[in-house]
Amino acid sequence: MTAITQPRRKQRRKKVSASRTVVNVAMIVGSLVMAYPLIFGLAATFTTVEGFAKSTFWPLITAPTLSNWEAIAQLPPTVAIWFFNTVLRIAWYILVPGIVAVLCGYVFARLRFRGRILAFNILLSGMMFPGIVFLIPTYVLMARVPFLGGNDATGQGGHGLINSFAALMIAGLCNATYIFLVRQAIISIPPDFEEAARLDGAGLIRVLWHVYLPLLRPVIIVMAIFQSVAIWNDYMWPLITVSGNAEAWTIGLGGQNLMSDMATLKAATSNQSVLSDVPMAFTVANLAMLPPIILFFFLQRHFVKGMQGFSLKG
Amino acid sequence: MKTSTGHRARAVRAGAGALAASVLAITMSGCGASPGGTQASDDKTLVVWAEGTTADTIKSDPDKQGKYGQYLIDTFEKAHPGVTVKIENHGWDDVLRQNLTTALLAGTGPDIIVGENYFQSYAANDALVPLDDEIKDIKDNLIPGTLEAGQYDGKTYALPSWTGVFGFERNCTVIEEAGLDCSSAPATWDDLLTQAKEITAKGAGKYYGYTDQGPQGSNLGAVFRAAVFLNQAGAPLATADGKPNFNDPKALDVYKFLREIDKTTQPGLNFDPDEGKIYSALFEGKSAYQVAGSWHVAWAAQSGCTDCQYSMVPLPAGGTQSSLVVGNVLYAVLKTSKHVDLAKEFVKSLTTDEAQELGYTAIGRIPATKSALEAVRPTMSAAEQPFADVLLNADVHPLPQWSTNPQQVWQAWNDAFLKTLTTNDSLSDIWDEAQATAETALKG
Amino acid sequence: MATTQQIGAQPIGRAHDTSHSVAGRVKRSATARRQRRTAWIILVPVLVYLGVFEFVPVLLNVALSLTNYNGISASPSFVGLGNYLRYLQDPYPTVMLNTFIMAVGILVVQTVVAFLIALAIQTRVIGAAIHRAAWYVPTLTSAAITTQVALIFLSPSDGVVSRMLAMFGQGPFVWTTDPTAARIILILYTVWHGIGGPVLLFIAGLSSIDPEVYEAARVDGAVAIQRTFYITIPLLKPMLVFVLITTTIGGFQQFESVLLMTKGGPLNSTMVMLLQIYDDAFVNAHLGLAAAGAVILALLLLAFSLTMLRMMTKDEQR
């Protein structure tokens, strides 16, 4: 460091710290705004109905109460089944769509073959249709599967896979969004890594496992987080397909029903059930939000490790 | 949260149990477990899509609210050995409609469906089984307004499990603080308007004279309450043959009244998207008068209102005592059912005195039959009596069901009501436009 | 539509140009055959699956859109393009306009803010992990609670904003009667709820940029803004394209927030296509019309995404 460069560096450091302070302050404000509704929702679980009714920008906690959480402790044992079903679904829906996404993402990013662009465009155009389009036909498909669930050879008569757990495990295994995501991620990876591995004689599986998977770690973790949350919160599909079979319920479905039941239960006075007990509803909802949040914090660490891992490469 | 070996062991056992259950469920489903491979319904199972509380509380609150659903199952199964009754909750409003449409398309529909305001179009499309034979002997016992939403073209297609109605509510603490007499409710609209203005003036921002609910999107909250006044003035929302009647000259008088009285509502409250908050203002002593559903009694008590009183709704000059049924849950039989006769009997069993009275004692809903209502009346609190009065003595009707595009028709009404309350435009202009929009929407 | 030509990406097997020798041609066709085989081995099962679960439903939907099926019973009859023509009449043009306005609003705000936040987090602001969590956790929540909280906060009668206005002697903030205010609030809510995903994705994308590239630029004298525009954004392009397209799709398919907060009001200003389609299908008993709406929505989305993609990749010819 010569004397000539020193003053310039000092000047730059001062400018950096000024803009850095602005950024830091802005981020703190921004993050507070983002987190505010959730903190509000959590605080609301410690209020009573009357206390909450008076709340404005902070749930009025005149006397914080644990009554909502105590009621939660008396959850019916079926919640364990819902929890297990949901965890099973999450594991399945991370594994299968994940594998499909990596394989297909690689195909569309690296391989050349006739029909590539057409296939990719078909894939993408599926994403343009709103989910409601797939709801009814997929349901009909599952209800009219031949030979299952009381159906005859043409699929008539019974109820197919409806009300069975299988109905929750079959749809949505090839997710165009994730294929698209992995493809974009692979595109930004220089081809040199793979070519080096190929020159060493590696086949496709080895290339994917040793070269791409480590580099795709942040993206895969993001996919895992997205999928976990989507399956955990999935309400509409279980509602339509397995409402009639309590053993196949998921947390999304059971939690929603529980929320409205508990809200009306707790507010019942004498013989009448009344409108919703909002703090109670918030408590059940918070409970439903906790696992995804915990999972996120857990995965975040791997997420960061994945990112640091890459920057070490030359 | 504390963790102890006890908790953990229990959790592990629960997990293992759940694992076994899931494995069982998956393998059974894959093998088509119905014996003999015949359709499930042939095993004499009656599938009932029921109202949420009825269905859920069977498992979640068997000692209190669940008694109602359990009673229905037990009595019917006893009377029909070999028949299993399954009561399921598939949502309400548009979620219920979505599930029903999907199931009907796939052929997995139930035998009996529940609803409040869509049966007329199903009947018009020949999807429901007429129940007139079943109800010949009980028809006179049913409160007329409770049947109407399930009637089409002179036939009855659905029966009510219970009902609710609109009355009038006042907070005496507020009224007396403003120096007015609270021993009885205002008898006429003029009285109400005068009092509301006076209370608002005396309140000076601390309390207001009346709470009016403004429209929101295509929601029905505002139109329900406005319809009470419209019915009283003899200007119902629909004519006898289901055509919109939005710009009836008598209706314009009602809108003029509503426009006036809306000014005595706390600013902003009438357009709050949270309906609960709108009506709680009275419980908290911030408002004096409002139209109240029959569930307000318990709600007010629970919110700490010590001096909330109830009555019939004030009348306009030359008006007739009218109200609307709300929360009027109906059950109908689908034509696609494989057990039509059994289903018809089940629906009829909802109207027995025992069932109707149990609906009140277990879940707190008002019976829809005259005999049951009279029977529970002595046990009803003084606050609830006016609602029973309205049901038995007033001219009670449901909200009209438009033959097509109901969402757009209601949207037109809501938009016009919004303009009524927020602008000073000519009422005939506003409502002529709404009438035209509604008529176009109804052309399909 | 999409091309595989993005900056920095190369398909495997093009590294050595052996195209002009016989050996080269043989090697090329062997490579090409191998690639084709691999590709189809992987893609065929996937396309079959998608064929059953996506293609067939879409076809059914198009077929449905040509009928007047009401979703209750009875057999539908063929009405050709009648449903599509109906979409040219009131109130559908307004609905499409609403959808477009709000989708663009969401797209712009969400993408720009997500990018800035990701940038800030990546350049090591204090407590980056906490910020990252704060910006992502809203996506994990259920719309049921968060819309409730938002409605309390924004309550016209005694919400925070109204109270603050009251302190300055102004009237309450009655956004539920003002179309523009209602739209802005919905846009802000949707962005709040959905921005977590793009933030994480941008962070993932930024993390894959080799820091030596920045060093080289810094040595050359580039300042922060120049580095952002000439290095970061171009290198982030694949991820940017993904975020833009998925945010657009999400924005055009806005549903839950409108359902829970304004139900299409006031004065039909926030009635978006998906809500109208849903109402048409299950409330108005016009399943055929709803199906047509879905097709129109998909076409609008396709057109919008195509245009966007073309704009983003027009400077890359290969």
PDB file of N, CA and C in Angstrom, chain A residues 49-50 53 55 80-81 84-85 135-136 139-140 143-144 148-150 157-159 162 164-166 236 239-240 243-244 247 257 261 265 267-275, chain B residues 14 18-19 22 26 29-30 32 37 39-40 56 60-61 64-65 86 88-90 95 98-99 102-103 105-108 284 295 298-299 302 360-365 384:
ATOM      1  N   VAL A  49     -61.022 -13.015  23.381  1.00  0.00           N
ATOM      2  CA  VAL A  49     -61.884 -12.484  22.336  1.00  0.00           C
ATOM      3  C   VAL A  49     -62.163 -11.007  22.558  1.00  0.00           C
ATOM      4  N   GLU A  50     -62.484 -10.647  23.814  1.00  0.00           N
ATOM      5  CA  GLU A  50     -62.807  -9.248  24.096  1.00  0.00           C
ATOM      6  C   GLU A  50     -61.584  -8.380  23.887  1.00  0.00           C
ATOM      7  N   ALA A  53     -60.867  -7.818  20.234  1.00  0.00           N
ATOM      8  CA  ALA A  53     -61.814  -6.960  19.527  1.00  0.00           C
ATOM      9  C   ALA A  53     -61.411  -5.499  19.622  1.00  0.00           C
ATOM     10  N   SER A  55     -58.334  -4.440  19.428  1.00  0.00           N
ATOM     11  CA  SER A  55     -56.972  -4.228  18.933  1.00  0.00           C
ATOM     12  C   SER A  55     -56.957  -3.331  17.721  1.00  0.00           C
ATOM     13  N   ALA A  80     -52.180 -36.505  14.984  1.00  0.00           N
ATOM     14  CA  ALA A  80     -50.922 -37.217  14.717  1.00  0.00           C
ATOM     15  C   ALA A  80     -50.991 -37.896  13.349  1.00  0.00           C
ATOM     16  N   ILE A  81     -52.159 -38.477  13.043  1.00  0.00           N
ATOM     17  CA  ILE A  81     -52.311 -39.137  11.741  1.00  0.00           C
ATOM     18  C   ILE A  81     -52.196 -38.117  10.622  1.00  0.00           C
ATOM     19  N   PHE A  84     -48.619 -37.215  10.197  1.00  0.00           N
ATOM     20  CA  PHE A  84     -47.852 -38.255   9.520  1.00  0.00           C
ATOM     21  C   PHE A  84     -48.157 -38.302   8.036  1.00  0.00           C
ATOM     22  N   ASN A  85     -49.424 -38.247   7.689  1.00  0.00           N
ATOM     23  CA  ASN A  85     -49.806 -38.244   6.274  1.00  0.00           C
ATOM     24  C   ASN A  85     -49.122 -37.111   5.536  1.00  0.00           C
ATOM     25  N   LEU A 135     -58.238 -29.267 -11.928  1.00  0.00           N
ATOM     26  CA  LEU A 135     -58.884 -29.796 -10.744  1.00  0.00           C
ATOM     27  C   LEU A 135     -59.907 -30.868 -11.087  1.00  0.00           C
ATOM     28  N   ILE A 136     -60.897 -30.487 -11.870  1.00  0.00           N
ATOM     29  CA  ILE A 136     -61.985 -31.409 -12.142  1.00  0.00           C
ATOM     30  C   ILE A 136     -61.538 -32.608 -12.976  1.00  0.00           C
ATOM     31  N   TYR A 139     -59.646 -35.046 -10.888  1.00  0.00           N
ATOM     32  CA  TYR A 139     -60.543 -35.726  -9.966  1.00  0.00           C
ATOM     33  C   TYR A 139     -61.305 -36.827 -10.680  1.00  0.00           C
ATOM     34  N   VAL A 140     -61.839 -36.504 -11.847  1.00  0.00           N
ATOM     35  CA  VAL A 140     -62.593 -37.497 -12.609  1.00  0.00           C
ATOM     36  C   VAL A 140     -61.692 -38.668 -12.966  1.00  0.00           C
ATOM     37  N   ALA A 143     -61.319 -40.863 -10.033  1.00  0.00           N
ATOM     38  CA  ALA A 143     -62.539 -41.556  -9.638  1.00  0.00           C
ATOM     39  C   ALA A 143     -62.894 -42.663 -10.612  1.00  0.00           C
ATOM     40  N   ARG A 144     -62.393 -42.562 -11.829  1.00  0.00           N
ATOM     41  CA  ARG A 144     -62.791 -43.501 -12.866  1.00  0.00           C
ATOM     42  C   ARG A 144     -61.658 -44.414 -13.281  1.00  0.00           C
ATOM     43  N   LEU A 148     -60.086 -50.201  -9.741  1.00  0.00           N
ATOM     44  CA  LEU A 148     -59.764 -49.815  -8.369  1.00  0.00           C
ATOM     45  C   LEU A 148     -60.980 -49.206  -7.694  1.00  0.00           C
ATOM     46  N   GLY A 149     -61.055 -49.385  -6.385  1.00  0.00           N
ATOM     47  CA  GLY A 149     -62.091 -48.722  -5.609  1.00  0.00           C
ATOM     48  C   GLY A 149     -63.490 -49.095  -6.012  1.00  0.00           C
ATOM     49  N   GLY A 150     -63.678 -50.343  -6.472  1.00  0.00           N
ATOM     50  CA  GLY A 150     -65.033 -50.740  -6.789  1.00  0.00           C
ATOM     51  C   GLY A 150     -65.421 -50.461  -8.221  1.00  0.00           C
ATOM     52  N   GLY A 157     -68.984 -47.250 -11.773  1.00  0.00           N
ATOM     53  CA  GLY A 157     -69.609 -47.960 -10.667  1.00  0.00           C
ATOM     54  C   GLY A 157     -69.110 -47.568  -9.286  1.00  0.00           C
ATOM     55  N   GLY A 158     -67.831 -47.491  -9.117  1.00  0.00           N
ATOM     56  CA  GLY A 158     -67.344 -47.268  -7.751  1.00  0.00           C
ATOM     57  C   GLY A 158     -66.839 -45.854  -7.589  1.00  0.00           C
ATOM     58  N   HIS A 159     -65.886 -45.713  -6.726  1.00  0.00           N
ATOM     59  CA  HIS A 159     -65.356 -44.385  -6.502  1.00  0.00           C
ATOM     60  C   HIS A 159     -63.858 -44.322  -6.708  1.00  0.00           C
ATOM     61  N   ILE A 162     -60.798 -42.170  -5.026  1.00  0.00           N
ATOM     62  CA  ILE A 162     -61.286 -41.113  -4.155  1.00  0.00           C
ATOM     63  C   ILE A 162     -61.400 -41.656  -2.741  1.00  0.00           C
ATOM     64  N   SER A 164     -59.074 -42.385  -0.850  1.00  0.00           N
ATOM     65  CA  SER A 164     -57.930 -43.195  -0.446  1.00  0.00           C
ATOM     66  C   SER A 164     -56.698 -42.321  -0.404  1.00  0.00           C
ATOM     67  N   PHE A 165     -55.719 -42.767   0.347  1.00  0.00           N
ATOM     68  CA  PHE A 165     -54.506 -41.973   0.496  1.00  0.00           C
ATOM     69  C   PHE A 165     -53.766 -41.854  -0.828  1.00  0.00           C
ATOM     70  N   ALA A 166     -53.935 -42.859  -1.687  1.00  0.00           N
ATOM     71  CA  ALA A 166     -53.238 -42.831  -2.977  1.00  0.00           C
ATOM     72  C   ALA A 166     -53.619 -41.591  -3.778  1.00  0.00           C
ATOM     73  N   MET A 236     -57.212 -27.528  -0.740  1.00  0.00           N
ATOM     74  CA  MET A 236     -58.264 -27.760  -1.716  1.00  0.00           C
ATOM     75  C   MET A 236     -58.260 -29.199  -2.239  1.00  0.00           C
ATOM     76  N   LEU A 239     -59.361 -31.686   0.316  1.00  0.00           N
ATOM     77  CA  LEU A 239     -60.770 -31.454   0.600  1.00  0.00           C
ATOM     78  C   LEU A 239     -61.642 -32.154  -0.421  1.00  0.00           C
ATOM     79  N   ILE A 240     -61.260 -32.045  -1.685  1.00  0.00           N
ATOM     80  CA  ILE A 240     -62.085 -32.622  -2.738  1.00  0.00           C
ATOM     81  C   ILE A 240     -61.964 -34.133  -2.762  1.00  0.00           C
ATOM     82  N   SER A 243     -62.139 -36.011   1.698  1.00  0.00           N
ATOM     83  CA  SER A 243     -62.956 -35.517   2.804  1.00  0.00           C
ATOM     84  C   SER A 243     -63.663 -36.640   3.525  1.00  0.00           C
ATOM     85  N   GLY A 244     -64.054 -37.661   2.799  1.00  0.00           N
ATOM     86  CA  GLY A 244     -64.868 -38.697   3.403  1.00  0.00           C
ATOM     87  C   GLY A 244     -64.076 -39.760   4.152  1.00  0.00           C
ATOM     88  N   GLU A 247     -58.965 -40.937   7.961  1.00  0.00           N
ATOM     89  CA  GLU A 247     -57.600 -41.446   8.131  1.00  0.00           C
ATOM     90  C   GLU A 247     -56.650 -40.943   7.069  1.00  0.00           C
ATOM     91  N   ASN A 257     -60.458 -27.534   9.211  1.00  0.00           N
ATOM     92  CA  ASN A 257     -61.697 -27.933   9.877  1.00  0.00           C
ATOM     93  C   ASN A 257     -61.602 -27.732  11.373  1.00  0.00           C
ATOM     94  N   ASP A 261     -63.901 -25.453  13.807  1.00  0.00           N
ATOM     95  CA  ASP A 261     -64.595 -26.120  14.906  1.00  0.00           C
ATOM     96  C   ASP A 261     -64.214 -25.530  16.247  1.00  0.00           C
ATOM     97  N   LEU A 265     -66.451 -23.792  18.915  1.00  0.00           N
ATOM     98  CA  LEU A 265     -66.583 -24.503  20.185  1.00  0.00           C
ATOM     99  C   LEU A 265     -66.300 -23.597  21.356  1.00  0.00           C
ATOM    100  N   ALA A 267     -66.244 -20.557  21.670  1.00  0.00           N
ATOM    101  CA  ALA A 267     -67.086 -19.385  21.870  1.00  0.00           C
ATOM    102  C   ALA A 267     -68.506 -19.768  22.252  1.00  0.00           C
ATOM    103  N   ALA A 268     -68.765 -21.052  22.376  1.00  0.00           N
ATOM    104  CA  ALA A 268     -70.135 -21.458  22.673  1.00  0.00           C
ATOM    105  C   ALA A 268     -70.512 -21.060  24.095  1.00  0.00           C
ATOM    106  N   THR A 269     -71.588 -20.390  24.239  1.00  0.00           N
ATOM    107  CA  THR A 269     -72.083 -20.082  25.575  1.00  0.00           C
ATOM    108  C   THR A 269     -73.479 -20.667  25.684  1.00  0.00           C
ATOM    109  N   SER A 270     -73.846 -21.103  26.864  1.00  0.00           N
ATOM    110  CA  SER A 270     -75.095 -21.837  27.067  1.00  0.00           C
ATOM    111  C   SER A 270     -75.282 -22.832  25.931  1.00  0.00           C
ATOM    112  N   ASN A 271     -76.240 -22.684  25.120  1.00  0.00           N
ATOM    113  CA  ASN A 271     -76.474 -23.657  24.072  1.00  0.00           C
ATOM    114  C   ASN A 271     -76.127 -23.168  22.681  1.00  0.00           C
ATOM    115  N   GLN A 272     -75.605 -21.963  22.605  1.00  0.00           N
ATOM    116  CA  GLN A 272     -75.474 -21.415  21.278  1.00  0.00           C
ATOM    117  C   GLN A 272     -74.019 -21.347  20.816  1.00  0.00           C
ATOM    118  N   SER A 273     -73.782 -21.691  19.602  1.00  0.00           N
ATOM    119  CA  SER A 273     -72.446 -21.474  19.036  1.00  0.00           C
ATOM    120  C   SER A 273     -72.459 -20.142  18.320  1.00  0.00           C
ATOM    121  N   VAL A 274     -71.397 -19.435  18.506  1.00  0.00           N
ATOM    122  CA  VAL A 274     -71.379 -18.050  18.038  1.00  0.00           C
ATOM    123  C   VAL A 274     -70.371 -17.887  16.925  1.00  0.00           C
ATOM    124  N   LEU A 275     -70.215 -16.700  16.501  1.00  0.00           N
ATOM    125  CA  LEU A 275     -69.237 -16.400  15.463  1.00  0.00           C
ATOM    126  C   LEU A 275     -67.826 -16.659  15.970  1.00  0.00           C
TER     127      LEU A 275
ATOM    128  N   ALA B  14     -47.909 -42.951  18.792  1.00  0.00           N
ATOM    129  CA  ALA B  14     -48.880 -42.379  17.863  1.00  0.00           C
ATOM    130  C   ALA B  14     -48.359 -42.451  16.436  1.00  0.00           C
ATOM    131  N   ALA B  18     -49.959 -44.367  13.399  1.00  0.00           N
ATOM    132  CA  ALA B  18     -50.310 -43.674  12.165  1.00  0.00           C
ATOM    133  C   ALA B  18     -49.657 -44.357  10.975  1.00  0.00           C
ATOM    134  N   LEU B  19     -48.413 -44.809  11.163  1.00  0.00           N
ATOM    135  CA  LEU B  19     -47.726 -45.506  10.075  1.00  0.00           C
ATOM    136  C   LEU B  19     -48.512 -46.735   9.672  1.00  0.00           C
ATOM    137  N   SER B  22     -51.604 -45.736   7.853  1.00  0.00           N
ATOM    138  CA  SER B  22     -51.380 -45.263   6.489  1.00  0.00           C
ATOM    139  C   SER B  22     -51.058 -46.412   5.555  1.00  0.00           C
ATOM    140  N   ILE B  26     -53.156 -47.288   2.286  1.00  0.00           N
ATOM    141  CA  ILE B  26     -52.646 -47.322   0.916  1.00  0.00           C
ATOM    142  C   ILE B  26     -52.913 -48.675   0.288  1.00  0.00           C
ATOM    143  N   SER B  29     -56.644 -49.228  -0.362  1.00  0.00           N
ATOM    144  CA  SER B  29     -57.203 -48.440  -1.447  1.00  0.00           C
ATOM    145  C   SER B  29     -56.805 -49.019  -2.789  1.00  0.00           C
ATOM    146  N   GLY B  30     -55.529 -49.443  -2.860  1.00  0.00           N
ATOM    147  CA  GLY B  30     -55.065 -49.975  -4.134  1.00  0.00           C
ATOM    148  C   GLY B  30     -55.797 -51.244  -4.523  1.00  0.00           C
ATOM    149  N   GLY B  32     -59.017 -51.950  -3.976  1.00  0.00           N
ATOM    150  CA  GLY B  32     -60.472 -51.857  -4.153  1.00  0.00           C
ATOM    151  C   GLY B  32     -61.193 -52.667  -3.104  1.00  0.00           C
ATOM    152  N   GLY B  37     -66.520 -56.279  -5.038  1.00  0.00           N
ATOM    153  CA  GLY B  37     -66.244 -55.353  -6.132  1.00  0.00           C
ATOM    154  C   GLY B  37     -67.467 -54.594  -6.571  1.00  0.00           C
ATOM    155  N   GLN B  39     -70.423 -51.527  -6.144  1.00  0.00           N
ATOM    156  CA  GLN B  39     -70.366 -50.128  -5.765  1.00  0.00           C
ATOM    157  C   GLN B  39     -70.665 -49.964  -4.278  1.00  0.00           C
ATOM    158  N   ALA B  40     -69.986 -49.024  -3.657  1.00  0.00           N
ATOM    159  CA  ALA B  40     -70.122 -48.812  -2.223  1.00  0.00           C
ATOM    160  C   ALA B  40     -71.563 -48.531  -1.846  1.00  0.00           C
ATOM    161  N   ASP B  56     -68.868 -32.161  11.770  1.00  0.00           N
ATOM    162  CA  ASP B  56     -67.598 -32.214  12.502  1.00  0.00           C
ATOM    163  C   ASP B  56     -67.772 -32.539  13.975  1.00  0.00           C
ATOM    164  N   SER B  60     -65.752 -34.304  17.194  1.00  0.00           N
ATOM    165  CA  SER B  60     -64.959 -33.366  17.991  1.00  0.00           C
ATOM    166  C   SER B  60     -65.673 -32.912  19.252  1.00  0.00           C
ATOM    167  N   ASP B  61     -66.979 -33.055  19.333  1.00  0.00           N
ATOM    168  CA  ASP B  61     -67.697 -32.599  20.536  1.00  0.00           C
ATOM    169  C   ASP B  61     -68.883 -33.508  20.771  1.00  0.00           C
ATOM    170  N   LYS B  64     -71.723 -32.635  23.486  1.00  0.00           N
ATOM    171  CA  LYS B  64     -72.633 -31.494  23.421  1.00  0.00           C
ATOM    172  C   LYS B  64     -73.179 -31.329  22.007  1.00  0.00           C
ATOM    173  N   GLN B  65     -72.444 -30.574  21.176  1.00  0.00           N
ATOM    174  CA  GLN B  65     -72.970 -30.289  19.848  1.00  0.00           C
ATOM    175  C   GLN B  65     -73.091 -31.546  19.015  1.00  0.00           C
ATOM    176  N   LYS B  86     -73.591 -42.079   6.640  1.00  0.00           N
ATOM    177  CA  LYS B  86     -72.314 -41.362   6.769  1.00  0.00           C
ATOM    178  C   LYS B  86     -72.566 -39.870   6.592  1.00  0.00           C
ATOM    179  N   GLU B  88     -70.937 -36.254   6.240  1.00  0.00           N
ATOM    180  CA  GLU B  88     -69.640 -35.674   5.888  1.00  0.00           C
ATOM    181  C   GLU B  88     -69.746 -34.176   5.684  1.00  0.00           C
ATOM    182  N   ASN B  89     -68.625 -33.514   5.961  1.00  0.00           N
ATOM    183  CA  ASN B  89     -68.543 -32.069   5.773  1.00  0.00           C
ATOM    184  C   ASN B  89     -67.720 -31.772   4.527  1.00  0.00           C
ATOM    185  N   HIS B  90     -68.335 -31.154   3.521  1.00  0.00           N
ATOM    186  CA  HIS B  90     -67.591 -30.823   2.308  1.00  0.00           C
ATOM    187  C   HIS B  90     -67.578 -29.329   2.052  1.00  0.00           C
ATOM    188  N   VAL B  95     -67.139 -23.224  -1.830  1.00  0.00           N
ATOM    189  CA  VAL B  95     -66.334 -24.443  -1.693  1.00  0.00           C
ATOM    190  C   VAL B  95     -67.240 -25.665  -1.820  1.00  0.00           C
ATOM    191  N   GLN B  98     -68.189 -26.107  -5.366  1.00  0.00           N
ATOM    192  CA  GLN B  98     -67.081 -26.653  -6.144  1.00  0.00           C
ATOM    193  C   GLN B  98     -67.001 -28.161  -5.946  1.00  0.00           C
ATOM    194  N   ASN B  99     -67.051 -28.578  -4.686  1.00  0.00           N
ATOM    195  CA  ASN B  99     -66.962 -30.012  -4.413  1.00  0.00           C
ATOM    196  C   ASN B  99     -68.127 -30.766  -5.028  1.00  0.00           C
ATOM    197  N   THR B 102     -67.752 -31.004  -8.869  1.00  0.00           N
ATOM    198  CA  THR B 102     -66.727 -31.975  -9.203  1.00  0.00           C
ATOM    199  C   THR B 102     -67.246 -33.396  -9.013  1.00  0.00           C
ATOM    200  N   ALA B 103     -67.868 -33.639  -7.855  1.00  0.00           N
ATOM    201  CA  ALA B 103     -68.335 -34.990  -7.577  1.00  0.00           C
ATOM    202  C   ALA B 103     -69.407 -35.426  -8.564  1.00  0.00           C
ATOM    203  N   LEU B 105     -69.755 -34.491 -11.625  1.00  0.00           N
ATOM    204  CA  LEU B 105     -69.133 -34.764 -12.915  1.00  0.00           C
ATOM    205  C   LEU B 105     -68.445 -36.115 -12.916  1.00  0.00           C
ATOM    206  N   ALA B 106     -67.901 -36.491 -11.747  1.00  0.00           N
ATOM    207  CA  ALA B 106     -67.164 -37.753 -11.703  1.00  0.00           C
ATOM    208  C   ALA B 106     -68.054 -38.908 -11.310  1.00  0.00           C
ATOM    209  N   GLY B 107     -69.283 -38.626 -10.950  1.00  0.00           N
ATOM    210  CA  GLY B 107     -70.160 -39.709 -10.545  1.00  0.00           C
ATOM    211  C   GLY B 107     -69.946 -40.156  -9.117  1.00  0.00           C
ATOM    212  N   THR B 108     -69.290 -39.355  -8.306  1.00  0.00           N
ATOM    213  CA  THR B 108     -69.095 -39.744  -6.912  1.00  0.00           C
ATOM    214  C   THR B 108     -69.920 -38.889  -5.979  1.00  0.00           C
ATOM    215  N   GLU B 284     -70.072  -2.917  22.010  1.00  0.00           N
ATOM    216  CA  GLU B 284     -69.091  -2.162  22.778  1.00  0.00           C
ATOM    217  C   GLU B 284     -69.564  -0.771  23.113  1.00  0.00           C
ATOM    218  N   TRP B 295     -78.412 -14.934  15.908  1.00  0.00           N
ATOM    219  CA  TRP B 295     -77.213 -15.341  16.642  1.00  0.00           C
ATOM    220  C   TRP B 295     -76.606 -14.184  17.428  1.00  0.00           C
ATOM    221  N   ALA B 298     -76.384 -14.437  21.654  1.00  0.00           N
ATOM    222  CA  ALA B 298     -75.234 -15.026  22.330  1.00  0.00           C
ATOM    223  C   ALA B 298     -73.971 -14.215  22.075  1.00  0.00           C
ATOM    224  N   TRP B 299     -73.839 -13.699  20.889  1.00  0.00           N
ATOM    225  CA  TRP B 299     -72.654 -12.930  20.515  1.00  0.00           C
ATOM    226  C   TRP B 299     -72.538 -11.695  21.410  1.00  0.00           C
ATOM    227  N   GLN B 302     -71.595 -12.629  24.926  1.00  0.00           N
ATOM    228  CA  GLN B 302     -70.199 -13.018  25.022  1.00  0.00           C
ATOM    229  C   GLN B 302     -69.275 -11.823  24.875  1.00  0.00           C
ATOM    230  N   TYR B 360     -81.757 -27.261  18.631  1.00  0.00           N
ATOM    231  CA  TYR B 360     -81.662 -26.086  19.486  1.00  0.00           C
ATOM    232  C   TYR B 360     -80.849 -26.376  20.740  1.00  0.00           C
ATOM    233  N   THR B 361     -81.175 -27.482  21.425  1.00  0.00           N
ATOM    234  CA  THR B 361     -80.506 -27.726  22.697  1.00  0.00           C
ATOM    235  C   THR B 361     -79.035 -28.068  22.516  1.00  0.00           C
ATOM    236  N   ALA B 362     -78.697 -28.717  21.407  1.00  0.00           N
ATOM    237  CA  ALA B 362     -77.294 -29.105  21.221  1.00  0.00           C
ATOM    238  C   ALA B 362     -76.473 -28.007  20.559  1.00  0.00           C
ATOM    239  N   ILE B 363     -77.014 -27.404  19.500  1.00  0.00           N
ATOM    240  CA  ILE B 363     -76.201 -26.476  18.705  1.00  0.00           C
ATOM    241  C   ILE B 363     -76.733 -25.044  18.758  1.00  0.00           C
ATOM    242  N   GLY B 364     -77.919 -24.873  19.290  1.00  0.00           N
ATOM    243  CA  GLY B 364     -78.397 -23.507  19.465  1.00  0.00           C
ATOM    244  C   GLY B 364     -79.028 -22.892  18.248  1.00  0.00           C
ATOM    245  N   ARG B 365     -79.457 -23.701  17.283  1.00  0.00           N
ATOM    246  CA  ARG B 365     -80.129 -23.125  16.121  1.00  0.00           C
ATOM    247  C   ARG B 365     -81.637 -23.181  16.311  1.00  0.00           C
ATOM    248  N   GLU B 384     -84.188 -13.916  23.237  1.00  0.00           N
ATOM    249  CA  GLU B 384     -84.442 -14.668  22.011  1.00  0.00           C
ATOM    250  C   GLU B 384     -85.900 -14.667  21.609  1.00  0.00           C
TER     251      GLU B 384
END
